Amino acid sequence: MQASLWMDDSVAHGRVNCMPVRPGLSGGIRALALVATISTAATLVMAATTAAHMAWPNIAFQLLGVGFIVAVIVAHARRVSLGQLMFMAGVLAASLPSLVIAAQHWLDHWDDFMTWLPNAVYIWKKGGFPTPAALPVASDLPGYPPGSSIVLAALWSLAGRVVDNVGPVLNVLCLMIMPGVTMRALDIGPQSLVRLFGLGAVLGLAWTILNVGLDWHWGLSSLPEVATLVAFAAAFVLSAECLLRTSSDARPRLVALAAVLALVTNLKQTGIALVGILILS
């Protein structure tokens, strides 16, 4: 989402390299990497506390929820520019219908009630992961990777109750990262403010309410398929940049790539296979 920030560097280096030079990670990818880092760290800590028979208090989940929100805000506030704001405004305007639909949608996916919601409720109420020695969990597959369940539990703790619609809203917010990822993948150079707003609106529509390639039965649920899609796409773009481009800020991209790949493995039981495929390719 930092297409507008390419201007200065592309003007300075365009004649030498014949392509715009990105000054760093976009706000969306930074937010994804920070949330991934916090979720992965929370998973590791909770695994240790569960093994030690120590339950997390509710305040711990509340602090975790605040951490997720602050991470997203800080990621987008860093090095913000007018062009970046225009692009994000276009994405937000185009994504509002999807956000409204997600906020008002009643969950109807069977996997919500058999797996993901029970797992998140157990983590929040019991303060740890289910074990053979602990109380049983009303889930068909309690051993699923807990990356998204921990995020749900943390946000529910801030609300003080289980909010079913959090999952669909989070999925739409994840999709709103994709316009910025698309801009990076297409390597679109400097644009005017009006055109940046238009690009944000067009890509926002294409990735949300007009996204015919997305199974909205999954999108309007608590399932982590959408988050996995977005994380894998961001990892693919970051991998290509790390391999094909040489720049002074390669280390932050590698760190972000590692964080996003860790998130993929922590979202789905097949995540490790996706990471393996990406590394091999």
mmCIF file of C-alpha atoms in Angstrom:
data_model
loop_
_atom_site.group_PDB
_atom_site.id
_atom_site.type_symbol
_atom_site.label_atom_id
_atom_site.label_comp_id
_atom_site.label_asym_id
_atom_site.label_seq_id
_atom_site.Cartn_x
_atom_site.Cartn_y
_atom_site.Cartn_z
ATOM 1 C CA MET A 1 0.000 0.000 0.000
ATOM 2 C CA GLN A 2 2.966 2.283 -0.418
ATOM 3 C CA ALA A 3 2.850 2.880 -4.139
ATOM 4 C CA SER A 4 2.873 6.614 -3.515
ATOM 5 C CA LEU A 5 6.087 6.311 -1.546
ATOM 6 C CA TRP A 6 7.938 5.008 -4.588
ATOM 7 C CA MET A 7 7.939 8.463 -6.155
ATOM 8 C CA ASP A 8 11.065 9.951 -4.639
ATOM 9 C CA ASP A 9 13.211 6.841 -5.012
ATOM 10 C CA SER A 10 11.928 6.024 -8.478
ATOM 11 C CA VAL A 11 12.766 9.551 -9.668
ATOM 12 C CA ALA A 12 16.199 9.324 -8.083
ATOM 13 C CA HIS A 13 17.048 5.832 -9.345
ATOM 14 C CA GLY A 14 14.707 5.239 -12.247
ATOM 15 C CA ARG A 15 17.246 6.195 -14.923
ATOM 16 C CA VAL A 16 19.788 3.818 -13.467
ATOM 17 C CA ASN A 17 17.654 0.775 -12.681
ATOM 18 C CA CYS A 18 14.795 1.423 -15.144
ATOM 19 C CA MET A 19 12.240 0.471 -12.486
ATOM 20 C CA PRO A 20 10.799 2.011 -9.336
ATOM 21 C CA VAL A 21 12.577 1.204 -6.093
ATOM 22 C CA ARG A 22 10.423 0.418 -3.073
ATOM 23 C CA PRO A 23 11.477 2.162 0.127
ATOM 24 C CA GLY A 24 10.266 -0.643 2.400
ATOM 25 C CA LEU A 25 7.422 -2.846 3.440
ATOM 26 C CA SER A 26 3.847 -1.700 2.879
ATOM 27 C CA GLY A 27 1.553 -1.039 5.810
ATOM 28 C CA GLY A 28 -0.543 -4.115 5.080
ATOM 29 C CA ILE A 29 2.436 -6.475 4.965
ATOM 30 C CA ARG A 30 3.928 -4.897 8.098
ATOM 31 C CA ALA A 31 0.610 -5.339 9.915
ATOM 32 C CA LEU A 32 0.371 -8.954 8.754
ATOM 33 C CA ALA A 33 3.930 -9.673 9.871
ATOM 34 C CA LEU A 34 3.413 -8.061 13.288
ATOM 35 C CA VAL A 35 0.134 -9.893 13.905
ATOM 36 C CA ALA A 36 1.818 -13.112 12.764
ATOM 37 C CA THR A 37 4.696 -12.576 15.184
ATOM 38 C CA ILE A 38 2.380 -11.885 18.125
ATOM 39 C CA SER A 39 0.124 -14.851 17.308
ATOM 40 C CA THR A 40 3.058 -17.244 16.928
ATOM 41 C CA ALA A 41 4.688 -16.014 20.137
ATOM 42 C CA ALA A 42 1.384 -16.344 22.019
ATOM 43 C CA THR A 43 1.010 -19.900 20.713
ATOM 44 C CA LEU A 44 4.467 -20.868 21.951
ATOM 45 C CA VAL A 45 3.922 -19.242 25.350
ATOM 46 C CA MET A 46 0.504 -20.873 25.756
ATOM 47 C CA ALA A 47 1.978 -24.261 24.836
ATOM 48 C CA ALA A 48 4.516 -23.808 27.622
ATOM 49 C CA THR A 49 1.969 -22.610 30.187
ATOM 50 C CA THR A 50 -0.411 -25.444 29.273
ATOM 51 C CA ALA A 51 2.383 -27.971 29.799
ATOM 52 C CA ALA A 52 3.067 -26.335 33.173
ATOM 53 C CA HIS A 53 -0.667 -26.487 34.065
ATOM 54 C CA MET A 54 -0.874 -22.681 34.252
ATOM 55 C CA ALA A 55 -4.030 -21.033 32.911
ATOM 56 C CA TRP A 56 -3.998 -17.596 31.314
ATOM 57 C CA PRO A 57 -6.111 -15.010 33.169
ATOM 58 C CA ASN A 58 -8.566 -12.911 31.204
ATOM 59 C CA ILE A 59 -6.306 -9.871 31.495
ATOM 60 C CA ALA A 60 -3.662 -11.738 29.499
ATOM 61 C CA PHE A 61 -6.089 -12.198 26.600
ATOM 62 C CA GLN A 62 -7.133 -8.551 26.849
ATOM 63 C CA LEU A 63 -3.522 -7.408 26.652
ATOM 64 C CA LEU A 64 -3.033 -9.722 23.692
ATOM 65 C CA GLY A 65 -6.058 -8.208 21.954
ATOM 66 C CA VAL A 66 -4.748 -4.691 22.571
ATOM 67 C CA GLY A 67 -1.398 -5.817 21.182
ATOM 68 C CA PHE A 68 -2.996 -6.960 17.925
ATOM 69 C CA ILE A 69 -4.857 -3.671 17.492
ATOM 70 C CA VAL A 70 -1.823 -1.514 18.331
ATOM 71 C CA ALA A 71 0.339 -3.549 15.942
ATOM 72 C CA VAL A 72 -2.042 -2.893 13.036
ATOM 73 C CA ILE A 73 -2.255 0.833 13.822
ATOM 74 C CA VAL A 74 1.515 1.256 14.194
ATOM 75 C CA ALA A 75 2.177 -0.701 11.000
ATOM 76 C CA HIS A 76 -0.021 1.620 8.951
ATOM 77 C CA ALA A 77 1.007 4.842 10.725
ATOM 78 C CA ARG A 78 4.730 4.408 10.053
ATOM 79 C CA ARG A 79 6.022 6.496 7.146
ATOM 80 C CA VAL A 80 2.489 7.378 6.125
ATOM 81 C CA SER A 81 2.110 9.752 3.182
ATOM 82 C CA LEU A 82 -0.736 11.516 1.426
ATOM 83 C CA GLY A 83 -0.554 9.111 -1.486
ATOM 84 C CA GLN A 84 -0.656 6.128 0.840
ATOM 85 C CA LEU A 85 -3.671 7.593 2.612
ATOM 86 C CA MET A 86 -5.448 8.143 -0.713
ATOM 87 C CA PHE A 87 -4.841 4.565 -1.765
ATOM 88 C CA MET A 88 -6.038 3.209 1.588
ATOM 89 C CA ALA A 89 -9.097 5.483 1.418
ATOM 90 C CA GLY A 90 -9.981 3.973 -1.957
ATOM 91 C CA VAL A 91 -9.599 0.448 -0.592
ATOM 92 C CA LEU A 92 -11.690 1.275 2.473
ATOM 93 C CA ALA A 93 -14.465 2.915 0.462
ATOM 94 C CA ALA A 94 -14.688 -0.082 -1.864
ATOM 95 C CA SER A 95 -14.563 -2.576 1.011
ATOM 96 C CA LEU A 96 -17.261 -0.970 3.172
ATOM 97 C CA PRO A 97 -20.131 -3.023 1.655
ATOM 98 C CA SER A 98 -18.261 -6.246 2.417
ATOM 99 C CA LEU A 99 -17.494 -5.097 5.963
ATOM 100 C CA VAL A 100 -21.167 -4.276 6.574
ATOM 101 C CA ILE A 101 -22.267 -7.646 5.196
ATOM 102 C CA ALA A 102 -19.675 -9.463 7.318
ATOM 103 C CA ALA A 103 -20.680 -7.592 10.487
ATOM 104 C CA GLN A 104 -24.344 -8.541 9.992
ATOM 105 C CA HIS A 105 -23.832 -12.117 8.819
ATOM 106 C CA TRP A 106 -25.052 -15.021 10.928
ATOM 107 C CA LEU A 107 -22.537 -17.864 10.891
ATOM 108 C CA ASP A 108 -23.844 -20.917 9.053
ATOM 109 C CA HIS A 109 -20.744 -22.963 8.210
ATOM 110 C CA TRP A 110 -20.794 -26.331 9.960
ATOM 111 C CA ASP A 111 -17.039 -26.161 10.656
ATOM 112 C CA ASP A 112 -17.584 -22.971 12.681
ATOM 113 C CA PHE A 113 -19.667 -24.836 15.230
ATOM 114 C CA MET A 114 -17.787 -28.146 15.143
ATOM 115 C CA THR A 115 -14.202 -26.892 15.248
ATOM 116 C CA TRP A 116 -13.112 -23.252 15.138
ATOM 117 C CA LEU A 117 -15.547 -21.571 17.533
ATOM 118 C CA PRO A 118 -15.373 -24.350 20.173
ATOM 119 C CA ASN A 119 -11.574 -24.278 19.997
ATOM 120 C CA ALA A 120 -11.469 -20.506 20.501
ATOM 121 C CA VAL A 121 -14.028 -20.619 23.319
ATOM 122 C CA TYR A 122 -12.045 -23.340 25.109
ATOM 123 C CA ILE A 123 -8.773 -21.398 24.799
ATOM 124 C CA TRP A 124 -10.406 -18.259 26.178
ATOM 125 C CA LYS A 125 -12.416 -19.855 28.998
ATOM 126 C CA LYS A 126 -9.778 -22.370 30.129
ATOM 127 C CA GLY A 127 -6.714 -20.223 29.465
ATOM 128 C CA GLY A 128 -4.835 -22.952 27.631
ATOM 129 C CA PHE A 129 -4.901 -25.660 25.008
ATOM 130 C CA PRO A 130 -6.918 -28.864 25.411
ATOM 131 C CA THR A 131 -4.943 -31.864 26.685
ATOM 132 C CA PRO A 132 -5.908 -35.455 27.523
ATOM 133 C CA ALA A 133 -5.690 -34.583 31.221
ATOM 134 C CA ALA A 134 -7.815 -31.430 30.942
ATOM 135 C CA LEU A 135 -11.554 -31.005 30.612
ATOM 136 C CA PRO A 136 -12.953 -32.198 27.269
ATOM 137 C CA VAL A 137 -13.579 -29.659 24.521
ATOM 138 C CA ALA A 138 -16.768 -29.599 22.454
ATOM 139 C CA SER A 139 -14.789 -29.700 19.205
ATOM 140 C CA ASP A 140 -14.504 -32.292 16.494
ATOM 141 C CA LEU A 141 -10.806 -31.510 15.977
ATOM 142 C CA PRO A 142 -9.354 -29.782 19.054
ATOM 143 C CA GLY A 143 -5.788 -30.224 17.810
ATOM 144 C CA TYR A 144 -6.103 -27.849 14.848
ATOM 145 C CA PRO A 145 -3.399 -25.135 14.676
ATOM 146 C CA PRO A 146 -4.527 -22.377 17.071
ATOM 147 C CA GLY A 147 -3.229 -19.277 15.245
ATOM 148 C CA SER A 148 -6.648 -17.871 14.374
ATOM 149 C CA SER A 149 -8.336 -19.235 17.520
ATOM 150 C CA ILE A 150 -5.964 -17.227 19.722
ATOM 151 C CA VAL A 151 -6.795 -14.054 17.786
ATOM 152 C CA LEU A 152 -10.537 -14.699 18.231
ATOM 153 C CA ALA A 153 -10.111 -15.392 21.955
ATOM 154 C CA ALA A 154 -8.123 -12.186 22.418
ATOM 155 C CA LEU A 155 -10.697 -10.016 20.638
ATOM 156 C CA TRP A 156 -13.591 -11.695 22.451
ATOM 157 C CA SER A 157 -11.903 -10.909 25.763
ATOM 158 C CA LEU A 158 -11.920 -7.212 24.845
ATOM 159 C CA ALA A 159 -15.629 -7.406 24.007
ATOM 160 C CA GLY A 160 -16.362 -9.399 27.143
ATOM 161 C CA ARG A 161 -18.345 -12.029 25.248
ATOM 162 C CA VAL A 162 -18.239 -14.345 22.264
ATOM 163 C CA VAL A 163 -18.884 -12.299 19.115
ATOM 164 C CA ASP A 164 -19.590 -14.646 16.215
ATOM 165 C CA ASN A 165 -19.213 -11.926 13.575
ATOM 166 C CA VAL A 166 -15.578 -11.225 14.436
ATOM 167 C CA GLY A 167 -14.420 -14.018 12.125
ATOM 168 C CA PRO A 168 -16.127 -12.729 8.942
ATOM 169 C CA VAL A 169 -15.019 -9.145 9.661
ATOM 170 C CA LEU A 170 -11.426 -10.282 10.149
ATOM 171 C CA ASN A 171 -11.599 -12.146 6.843
ATOM 172 C CA VAL A 172 -12.678 -8.999 4.995
ATOM 173 C CA LEU A 173 -9.943 -7.006 6.733
ATOM 174 C CA CYS A 174 -7.445 -9.616 5.546
ATOM 175 C CA LEU A 175 -8.721 -9.252 1.985
ATOM 176 C CA MET A 176 -8.167 -5.495 2.269
ATOM 177 C CA ILE A 177 -4.425 -6.216 2.470
ATOM 178 C CA MET A 178 -4.465 -7.742 -1.010
ATOM 179 C CA PRO A 179 -4.774 -4.481 -3.032
ATOM 180 C CA GLY A 180 -1.426 -3.352 -1.595
ATOM 181 C CA VAL A 181 0.115 -6.768 -2.258
ATOM 182 C CA THR A 182 -1.215 -6.593 -5.821
ATOM 183 C CA MET A 183 0.375 -3.169 -6.320
ATOM 184 C CA ARG A 184 3.729 -4.576 -5.241
ATOM 185 C CA ALA A 185 3.375 -7.641 -7.461
ATOM 186 C CA LEU A 186 2.452 -5.559 -10.534
ATOM 187 C CA ASP A 187 5.283 -3.129 -9.805
ATOM 188 C CA ILE A 188 3.117 -0.104 -10.584
ATOM 189 C CA GLY A 189 5.168 3.089 -10.538
ATOM 190 C CA PRO A 190 4.355 6.611 -9.306
ATOM 191 C CA GLN A 191 0.756 7.747 -9.754
ATOM 192 C CA SER A 192 -1.259 10.890 -9.057
ATOM 193 C CA LEU A 193 -3.347 11.086 -5.884
ATOM 194 C CA VAL A 194 -6.615 10.755 -7.789
ATOM 195 C CA ARG A 195 -5.344 7.723 -9.666
ATOM 196 C CA LEU A 196 -4.092 6.150 -6.433
ATOM 197 C CA PHE A 197 -7.562 6.517 -4.929
ATOM 198 C CA GLY A 198 -9.061 4.971 -8.066
ATOM 199 C CA LEU A 199 -6.592 2.089 -8.040
ATOM 200 C CA GLY A 200 -7.360 1.452 -4.384
ATOM 201 C CA ALA A 201 -11.101 1.452 -5.081
ATOM 202 C CA VAL A 202 -10.842 -0.850 -8.108
ATOM 203 C CA LEU A 203 -8.544 -3.326 -6.367
ATOM 204 C CA GLY A 204 -10.624 -3.114 -3.182
ATOM 205 C CA LEU A 205 -13.751 -4.059 -5.101
ATOM 206 C CA ALA A 206 -11.946 -6.811 -6.993
ATOM 207 C CA TRP A 207 -10.644 -8.414 -3.808
ATOM 208 C CA THR A 208 -13.797 -8.064 -1.691
ATOM 209 C CA ILE A 209 -17.399 -7.895 -2.860
ATOM 210 C CA LEU A 210 -16.585 -8.620 -6.543
ATOM 211 C CA ASN A 211 -14.160 -11.438 -5.766
ATOM 212 C CA VAL A 212 -15.726 -14.296 -7.736
ATOM 213 C CA GLY A 213 -12.769 -16.560 -6.983
ATOM 214 C CA LEU A 214 -13.489 -16.616 -3.244
ATOM 215 C CA ASP A 215 -15.887 -19.090 -1.659
ATOM 216 C CA TRP A 216 -17.845 -16.638 0.487
ATOM 217 C CA HIS A 217 -19.284 -19.534 2.473
ATOM 218 C CA TRP A 218 -15.749 -19.707 3.892
ATOM 219 C CA GLY A 219 -15.158 -15.969 3.753
ATOM 220 C CA LEU A 220 -18.175 -15.235 5.942
ATOM 221 C CA SER A 221 -17.055 -17.637 8.645
ATOM 222 C CA SER A 222 -14.410 -18.045 11.322
ATOM 223 C CA LEU A 223 -12.398 -20.451 9.189
ATOM 224 C CA PRO A 224 -8.783 -19.357 8.528
ATOM 225 C CA GLU A 225 -8.882 -20.078 4.782
ATOM 226 C CA VAL A 226 -8.963 -16.381 3.848
ATOM 227 C CA ALA A 227 -6.139 -15.473 6.240
ATOM 228 C CA THR A 228 -4.111 -18.373 4.836
ATOM 229 C CA LEU A 229 -4.731 -17.154 1.275
ATOM 230 C CA VAL A 230 -3.626 -13.608 2.100
ATOM 231 C CA ALA A 231 -0.589 -14.734 4.108
ATOM 232 C CA PHE A 232 0.524 -17.105 1.347
ATOM 233 C CA ALA A 233 0.128 -14.396 -1.317
ATOM 234 C CA ALA A 234 2.152 -11.939 0.767
ATOM 235 C CA ALA A 235 4.821 -14.593 1.364
ATOM 236 C CA PHE A 236 4.992 -15.313 -2.368
ATOM 237 C CA VAL A 237 5.542 -11.634 -3.217
ATOM 238 C CA LEU A 238 8.107 -11.204 -0.439
ATOM 239 C CA SER A 239 9.946 -14.333 -1.590
ATOM 240 C CA ALA A 240 10.123 -13.021 -5.154
ATOM 241 C CA GLU A 241 11.438 -9.661 -3.971
ATOM 242 C CA CYS A 242 14.055 -11.270 -1.732
ATOM 243 C CA LEU A 243 15.277 -13.487 -4.588
ATOM 244 C CA LEU A 244 15.055 -11.146 -7.569
ATOM 245 C CA ARG A 245 15.834 -7.731 -6.076
ATOM 246 C CA THR A 246 18.892 -6.442 -4.297
ATOM 247 C CA SER A 247 18.362 -3.573 -1.903
ATOM 248 C CA SER A 248 19.627 -2.256 1.397
ATOM 249 C CA ASP A 249 16.411 -3.202 3.193
ATOM 250 C CA ALA A 250 16.464 -6.909 2.375
ATOM 251 C CA ARG A 251 16.658 -7.921 6.051
ATOM 252 C CA PRO A 252 13.230 -6.491 7.015
ATOM 253 C CA ARG A 253 11.696 -8.369 4.086
ATOM 254 C CA LEU A 254 13.303 -11.619 5.191
ATOM 255 C CA VAL A 255 12.098 -11.087 8.765
ATOM 256 C CA ALA A 256 8.576 -10.325 7.525
ATOM 257 C CA LEU A 257 8.691 -13.393 5.267
ATOM 258 C CA ALA A 258 9.701 -15.632 8.177
ATOM 259 C CA ALA A 259 6.902 -14.228 10.349
ATOM 260 C CA VAL A 260 4.275 -14.713 7.628
ATOM 261 C CA LEU A 261 5.425 -18.271 6.897
ATOM 262 C CA ALA A 262 5.201 -19.066 10.614
ATOM 263 C CA LEU A 263 1.639 -17.740 10.557
ATOM 264 C CA VAL A 264 0.736 -20.009 7.625
ATOM 265 C CA THR A 265 1.890 -23.071 9.559
ATOM 266 C CA ASN A 266 -0.081 -21.880 12.605
ATOM 267 C CA LEU A 267 -3.373 -21.350 10.724
ATOM 268 C CA LYS A 268 -4.048 -24.649 8.988
ATOM 269 C CA GLN A 269 -2.976 -28.250 9.441
ATOM 270 C CA THR A 270 -1.842 -28.180 5.806
ATOM 271 C CA GLY A 271 0.120 -24.962 6.329
ATOM 272 C CA ILE A 272 3.461 -26.742 6.593
ATOM 273 C CA ALA A 273 2.840 -28.253 3.144
ATOM 274 C CA LEU A 274 2.143 -24.795 1.686
ATOM 275 C CA VAL A 275 5.350 -23.455 3.210
ATOM 276 C CA GLY A 276 7.286 -26.410 1.785
ATOM 277 C CA ILE A 277 5.826 -25.850 -1.680
ATOM 278 C CA LEU A 278 6.742 -22.155 -1.576
ATOM 279 C CA ILE A 279 10.315 -22.866 -0.460
ATOM 280 C CA LEU A 280 10.800 -25.524 -3.147
ATOM 281 C CA SER A 281 9.331 -23.354 -5.880
#
